[in-house]
Amino acid sequence: MDYTNFTRSIVLLFLVFIVSACSVKLGISGSTIAGPGTTSISAGTSKQIFKLYPESKLANVCITLLNTGNQFIGVESVGLIGTNQLMTVPPGGTVTGCSSVQSISLRCQKISNASDCTGKWRVDKLQ
């Protein structure tokens, strides 16, 4: 028996298992209205991921954010009264928050020598 090929096959299977286990997916639900999406945000900036038209209306939604980076990501919503901080998601964390909104933005905290924030998100209509 050729143990070199056998060993290579075992190592390859192990690597495929590790890669598939590490690639977390945020799938579509029956009430998804935006996303799922993947984002990268520069430190100290924000990126809008959801905006409702016409702007005089509000949507009752839930946002799920999976923080795949190593910086904190803030989730901000804009409603009729102004901007609100829905939640802050730590590195490696996943959080879902619900609110009546016109828009949703993700903000990457500015820390000295900070890298970009990365995450996966989805917006669902609140039933």
N, CA and C of each residue as an Amber inpcrd file, in Angstrom:
protein
   381
   0.8410000  -1.1890000   0.0000000   0.0000000   0.0000000   0.0000000
   0.8820000   1.2470000   0.0000000   0.4710000   2.2480000  -0.7790000
   1.2260000   3.4980000  -0.8780000   0.7200000   4.4560000   0.2000000
   1.4610000   4.5390000   1.3050000   1.0420000   5.3660000   2.4300000
   1.1510000   6.8630000   2.1340000   2.0010000   7.2620000   1.1890000
   2.1460000   8.6730000   0.8400000   0.8510000   9.2100000   0.2450000
   0.2700000   8.4890000  -0.7050000  -1.0050000   8.9320000  -1.3010000
  -2.1420000   8.8640000  -0.2960000  -2.1250000   7.8310000   0.5380000
  -3.1510000   7.6810000   1.5670000  -3.0960000   8.8680000   2.5340000
  -1.8960000   9.2220000   2.9620000  -1.7080000  10.3350000   3.8880000
  -2.1440000  11.6510000   3.2380000  -1.7840000  11.8490000   1.9750000
  -2.2110000  13.0540000   1.2630000  -3.7270000  13.1390000   1.1830000
  -4.3790000  12.0130000   0.9390000  -5.8460000  11.9870000   0.8500000
  -6.4830000  12.3570000   2.1800000  -5.9320000  11.8360000   3.2670000
  -6.4680000  12.1450000   4.5970000  -6.2790000  13.6330000   4.9040000
  -5.0930000  14.1580000   4.6060000  -4.8210000  15.5850000   4.8510000
  -5.7570000  16.4510000   4.0090000  -5.9730000  16.0990000   2.7540000
  -6.8650000  16.8480000   1.8800000  -8.2990000  16.8390000   2.4110000
  -8.7850000  15.6860000   2.8290000 -10.1320000  15.6020000   3.3980000
 -10.2480000  16.4440000   4.6580000  -9.2180000  16.4160000   5.4870000
  -9.2130000  17.2030000   6.7080000  -9.2790000  18.6880000   6.3780000
  -8.4890000  19.1520000   5.4030000  -8.4950000  20.5600000   5.0150000
  -9.8460000  20.9880000   4.4470000 -10.4570000  20.1410000   3.6380000
 -11.7840000  20.4450000   3.0940000 -12.7960000  20.5740000   4.2270000
 -12.7100000  19.6940000   5.2170000 -13.6120000  19.7480000   6.3650000
 -13.4170000  21.0480000   7.1430000 -12.1590000  21.4300000   7.3910000
 -11.8720000  22.6490000   8.1410000 -12.3770000  23.8780000   7.3900000
 -12.1130000  23.9590000   6.0950000 -12.5580000  25.1150000   5.3020000
 -14.0720000  25.2080000   5.2920000 -14.7690000  24.0890000   5.1160000
 -16.2280000  24.1350000   5.0900000 -16.7970000  24.4660000   6.4550000
 -16.1430000  24.0410000   7.5210000 -16.6190000  24.3450000   8.8670000
 -16.4110000  25.8190000   9.1960000 -15.3900000  26.4380000   8.6230000
 -15.0850000  27.8420000   8.9150000 -15.8760000  28.8230000   8.0630000
 -16.4650000  28.3830000   6.9840000 -17.1980000  29.3050000   6.1170000
 -18.6710000  29.3260000   6.5170000 -18.9650000  30.1400000   7.5200000
 -20.3170000  30.2650000   8.0410000 -21.1650000  31.0070000   7.0210000
 -22.3770000  30.5350000   6.8090000 -23.2710000  31.1760000   5.8420000
 -24.4770000  31.7480000   6.5600000 -24.9430000  32.8550000   6.0520000
 -26.1500000  33.4860000   6.5490000 -27.1460000  33.4120000   5.4070000
 -28.0240000  32.4240000   5.4410000 -28.9220000  32.1550000   4.3210000
 -30.1380000  33.0600000   4.2850000 -30.9500000  32.8510000   3.2760000
 -32.1870000  33.6040000   3.0820000 -33.3070000  32.9270000   3.8730000
 -34.1280000  33.7400000   4.5250000 -35.3000000  33.2040000   5.2150000
 -36.5410000  33.5560000   4.4020000 -37.6850000  33.0900000   4.8100000
 -38.9270000  33.3890000   4.1090000 -39.3470000  34.8430000   4.2080000
 -38.7300000  35.5940000   5.1250000 -39.0960000  37.0040000   5.2900000
 -37.9390000  37.9580000   4.9740000 -36.9100000  37.4790000   4.2910000
 -35.7570000  38.3250000   3.9510000 -36.1630000  39.3790000   2.9210000
 -35.8340000  40.6500000   3.2100000 -36.1290000  41.7310000   2.2650000
 -34.8680000  42.4230000   1.7710000 -33.7250000  42.1410000   2.3860000
 -32.4420000  42.6810000   1.9270000 -31.3360000  41.7210000   2.3370000
 -30.4110000  41.4910000   1.4150000 -29.3210000  40.5590000   1.6850000
 -29.7470000  39.1400000   1.3850000 -29.0300000  38.1680000   1.8710000
 -27.8620000  38.3350000   2.7240000 -26.7160000  38.9620000   1.9460000
 -25.8930000  39.6990000   2.6830000 -24.7710000  40.3780000   2.0560000
 -23.5060000  40.2340000   2.8710000 -22.3910000  40.4820000   2.2190000
 -21.0790000  40.4970000   2.8580000 -20.5270000  41.8920000   2.6840000
 -19.9110000  42.4340000   3.7380000 -19.4200000  43.8020000   3.6590000
 -18.0410000  43.9350000   4.2700000 -17.3220000  44.9300000   3.7940000
 -16.0470000  45.3410000   4.3640000 -16.1290000  46.8490000   4.5530000
 -15.8210000  47.3230000   5.7650000 -15.9720000  48.7380000   6.0930000
 -14.6520000  49.2510000   6.6530000 -14.1720000  50.3600000   6.1300000
 -12.9310000  50.9610000   6.6340000 -13.1300000  51.4510000   8.0620000
 -12.0890000  51.3550000   8.8750000 -12.1540000  51.8030000  10.2700000
 -12.5570000  53.2710000  10.3280000 -13.5120000  53.5820000  11.2070000
 -13.9700000  54.9520000  11.3880000 -15.0230000  55.4130000  10.4010000
 -15.5020000  54.5220000   9.5480000 -16.5300000  54.8970000   8.5690000
 -17.7530000  54.0090000   8.7320000 -18.8090000  54.3440000   7.9940000
 -20.0230000  53.5330000   8.0180000 -20.4710000  53.2550000   6.5910000
 -21.3370000  52.2690000   6.4620000 -21.8690000  51.8800000   5.1500000
 -23.3500000  51.5580000   5.3070000 -24.1690000  52.2130000   4.4840000
 -25.6070000  51.9510000   4.5210000 -25.8980000  50.6460000   3.7840000
 -26.6820000  49.7690000   4.4240000 -27.0080000  48.4840000   3.8060000
 -28.4950000  48.3320000   3.5000000 -29.3330000  49.2480000   4.0280000
 -30.7780000  49.1530000   3.8040000 -31.3580000  50.5510000   3.8260000
 -32.2240000  50.8630000   2.8420000 -32.9230000  52.1520000   2.8070000
 -34.3170000  51.9290000   2.2540000 -35.2960000  52.4570000   2.9480000
 -36.7000000  52.2930000   2.5830000 -37.1640000  53.4960000   1.7710000
 -37.8960000  53.2370000   0.6960000 -38.5130000  54.2940000  -0.1010000
 -40.0040000  54.0700000  -0.1110000 -40.8670000  55.0460000   0.0140000
 -40.5430000  56.4480000   0.2730000 -40.0480000  56.6250000   1.7040000
 -39.2820000  57.6890000   1.9230000 -38.6390000  57.9070000   3.2140000
 -39.5970000  58.3020000   4.3300000 -40.8400000  58.6040000   4.0040000
 -41.8070000  58.9960000   5.0230000 -42.3920000  57.7800000   5.7440000
 -42.0510000  56.6010000   5.3060000 -42.5740000  55.3650000   5.9020000
 -41.5040000  54.7110000   6.7750000 -41.9560000  53.7980000   7.6260000
 -41.0540000  52.9910000   8.4520000 -41.2850000  51.5160000   8.1340000
 -40.2390000  50.7370000   8.2520000 -40.3530000  49.2890000   8.0800000
 -40.0140000  48.6280000   9.4080000 -40.8380000  47.6930000   9.8190000
 -40.5500000  46.8960000  11.0090000 -39.6740000  45.7310000  10.5730000
 -38.3900000  45.8040000  10.9060000 -37.4320000  44.8230000  10.4140000
 -36.5360000  44.3170000  11.5400000 -35.8930000  43.2080000  11.2580000
 -34.8400000  42.6710000  12.1170000 -33.5830000  42.5440000  11.2650000
 -32.4590000  42.9670000  11.8130000 -31.1830000  42.7810000  11.1290000
 -30.3760000  41.7570000  11.9060000 -29.7820000  40.8440000  11.1700000
 -28.8590000  39.8730000  11.7500000 -27.4790000  40.1980000  11.2040000
 -26.5120000  40.3260000  12.0980000 -25.1450000  40.6350000  11.7040000
 -24.1930000  39.6220000  12.3140000 -23.4010000  39.0110000  11.4690000
 -22.3380000  38.0970000  11.8770000 -21.0250000  38.8390000  11.6550000
 -20.3140000  39.1580000  12.7270000 -19.0570000  39.8890000  12.6340000
 -17.9340000  38.8910000  12.3570000 -17.4010000  38.9220000  11.1360000
 -16.3600000  37.9780000  10.7370000 -14.9570000  38.5700000  10.8820000
 -14.8600000  39.8040000  11.3600000 -13.5590000  40.4530000  11.4980000
 -13.0740000  40.4600000  12.9340000 -12.1120000  41.3630000  13.2060000
 -11.5650000  41.4400000  14.5620000 -11.7230000  42.8380000  15.1590000
 -12.7300000  43.5960000  14.6750000 -13.0760000  44.9090000  15.2180000
 -14.5690000  44.9010000  15.5610000 -14.9710000  45.7530000  16.4990000
 -16.3900000  45.8820000  16.8340000 -17.1290000  46.5880000  15.6970000
 -18.3560000  46.1300000  15.3980000 -19.2030000  46.7710000  14.3900000
 -20.4760000  47.2610000  15.0810000 -20.8000000  48.5440000  14.8660000
 -22.0300000  49.1040000  15.3920000 -23.1060000  49.0690000  14.3250000
 -24.3310000  48.7820000  14.7370000 -25.4760000  48.7900000  13.8230000
 -26.3200000  50.0070000  14.1920000 -26.5080000  50.9050000  13.2250000
 -27.2580000  52.1310000  13.4460000 -28.5100000  52.1320000  12.5870000
 -29.6150000  52.5680000  13.1700000 -30.8620000  52.6800000  12.4100000
 -31.3040000  54.1310000  12.3990000 -31.9630000  54.5130000  11.3200000
 -32.5560000  55.8430000  11.2350000 -34.0620000  55.6540000  11.1400000
 -34.7730000  56.2860000  12.0590000 -36.2290000  56.2480000  12.0760000
 -36.7600000  57.6640000  11.9650000 -38.0030000  57.8670000  12.3260000
 -38.6030000  59.2030000  12.2390000 -38.0190000  60.1660000  13.2660000
 -37.4630000  59.6450000  14.3570000 -36.9130000  60.5120000  15.4000000
 -35.4150000  60.7410000  15.2420000 -34.7590000  60.0960000  14.3200000
 -33.3290000  60.2920000  14.1310000 -32.5610000  58.9810000  14.2010000
 -31.2490000  59.1010000  14.4310000 -30.3690000  57.9350000  14.4290000
 -30.3300000  57.2860000  15.8080000 -30.4100000  55.9740000  15.8100000
 -30.3210000  55.1930000  17.0420000 -29.2710000  54.1090000  16.8760000
 -28.5610000  53.8170000  17.9520000 -27.6340000  52.6970000  17.9530000
 -28.4350000  51.4650000  18.3500000 -28.6190000  50.5370000  17.3920000
 -29.3540000  49.3140000  17.7120000 -28.5340000  48.3870000  18.5820000
 -27.2690000  48.1710000  18.1730000 -26.4360000  47.2070000  18.8930000
 -24.9880000  47.3280000  18.4470000 -24.1000000  46.7530000  19.2280000
 -22.6920000  46.6380000  18.8750000 -22.3510000  45.1660000  18.8860000
 -21.6920000  44.7150000  17.8180000 -21.3870000  43.2910000  17.6710000
 -19.8850000  43.0840000  17.8320000 -19.4900000  42.2600000  18.8090000
 -18.0670000  42.0230000  19.0330000 -17.4710000  41.1260000  17.9480000
 -16.1460000  41.1190000  17.8180000 -15.5070000  40.2330000  16.8480000
 -15.9350000  38.7790000  17.0650000 -16.3360000  38.1350000  15.9720000
 -16.7710000  36.7440000  16.0420000 -18.1950000  36.5570000  16.5400000
 -18.8710000  37.6430000  16.9020000 -20.2170000  37.5500000  17.4540000
 -21.3010000  37.6390000  16.3930000 -22.4750000  37.1860000  16.7690000
 -23.6650000  37.2830000  15.9200000 -24.7920000  37.8360000  16.7720000
 -25.4740000  38.8530000  16.2500000 -26.5620000  39.4870000  16.9920000
 -27.7040000  39.7940000  16.0380000 -28.9320000  39.6870000  16.5460000
 -30.1220000  40.0980000  15.8010000 -30.8380000  41.1690000  16.6100000
 -31.2110000  42.2660000  15.9440000 -31.9500000  43.3380000  16.5930000
 -33.1010000  43.7790000  15.7110000 -34.2150000  44.1630000  16.3320000
 -35.4170000  44.5440000  15.5850000 -35.8180000  45.9720000  15.9350000
 -36.3370000  46.6950000  14.9360000 -36.7330000  48.0810000  15.1440000
 -37.5810000  48.5520000  13.9700000 -38.2480000  49.6920000  14.1390000
 -38.9450000  50.3580000  13.0400000 -37.9770000  51.3660000  12.4510000
 -37.6190000  51.1880000  11.1780000 -36.5330000  51.9860000  10.5990000
 -36.8840000  52.5180000   9.2160000 -36.1110000  53.5390000   8.8030000
 -36.0920000  54.0030000   7.4140000 -34.8320000  53.4850000   6.7250000
 -33.7470000  53.3750000   7.5030000 -32.4950000  52.8700000   6.9410000
 -31.6510000  52.2370000   8.0340000 -30.6840000  51.4190000   7.6000000
 -29.7520000  50.7500000   8.5140000 -28.3410000  50.9160000   7.9530000
 -27.4170000  51.2810000   8.8370000 -26.0090000  51.4010000   8.4640000
 -25.1540000  50.6030000   9.4380000 -24.0010000  50.1540000   8.9510000
 -23.0230000  49.4740000   9.7870000 -21.8360000  50.4150000   9.9680000
 -21.3360000  50.5500000  11.1930000 -20.2170000  51.4520000  11.4870000
 -19.0570000  50.6590000  12.0780000 -17.8800000  50.8820000  11.4950000
 -16.6510000  50.2480000  11.9790000 -15.9690000  51.2100000  12.9410000
 -15.7410000  50.7700000  14.1640000 -15.1070000  51.6380000  15.1510000
 -13.7000000  52.0230000  14.7270000 -13.3210000  53.2610000  15.0630000
 -11.9750000  53.7300000  14.7280000 -11.0790000  53.5500000  15.9460000
 -10.1660000  52.6300000  15.8250000  -9.1830000  52.3560000  16.8660000
  -7.8190000  52.4810000  16.1950000  -6.8330000  53.0380000  16.9050000
  -5.5240000  53.1940000  16.2790000  -5.0070000  51.8440000  15.7920000
  -4.4440000  51.8420000  14.6090000  -3.9320000  50.6270000  13.9470000
  -5.0250000  49.5980000  13.6880000  -6.2620000  50.0600000  13.5600000
  -7.3750000  49.1230000  13.3520000  -7.4490000  48.6820000  11.8940000
  -7.8050000  47.4380000  11.7170000  -8.0260000  46.9270000  10.3660000
  -9.4860000  47.1760000   9.9920000  -9.8270000  46.9180000   8.7390000
 -11.2060000  47.0570000   8.2890000 -12.1040000  46.0790000   9.0340000
 -13.3690000  46.4300000   9.1350000 -14.3730000  45.5290000   9.7100000
 -14.9670000  44.6950000   8.5810000 -15.2780000  43.4580000   8.8640000
 -15.9270000  42.5930000   7.8910000 -17.0920000  41.8840000   8.5630000
 -18.1340000  41.6540000   7.7810000 -19.2890000  40.9830000   8.3510000
 -20.2520000  40.4920000   7.2880000 -21.1780000  39.6530000   7.7410000
 -22.2630000  39.1520000   6.8990000 -23.5570000  39.6080000   7.5520000
 -24.5130000  40.0690000   6.7300000 -25.7420000  40.6390000   7.2670000
 -26.9650000  40.1850000   6.4600000 -28.1180000  40.3500000   7.1110000
 -29.4040000  40.0600000   6.4430000 -30.4690000  40.8810000   7.1480000
 -31.4220000  41.4210000   6.3670000 -32.5490000  42.1780000   6.9210000
 -33.8250000  41.4110000   6.6180000 -34.6200000  41.1530000   7.6540000
 -35.8770000  40.4160000   7.5270000 -37.0360000  41.2940000   7.9650000
 -38.1700000  41.1610000   7.2810000 -39.3930000  41.8530000   7.6840000
 -39.9110000  41.2090000   8.9560000 -40.2360000  42.0240000   9.9360000
 -40.7660000  41.5250000  11.2020000 -42.2280000  41.1500000  10.9880000
 -42.5590000  39.9050000  11.2130000 -43.9170000  39.4090000  10.9720000
 -44.8280000  39.6980000  12.1300000
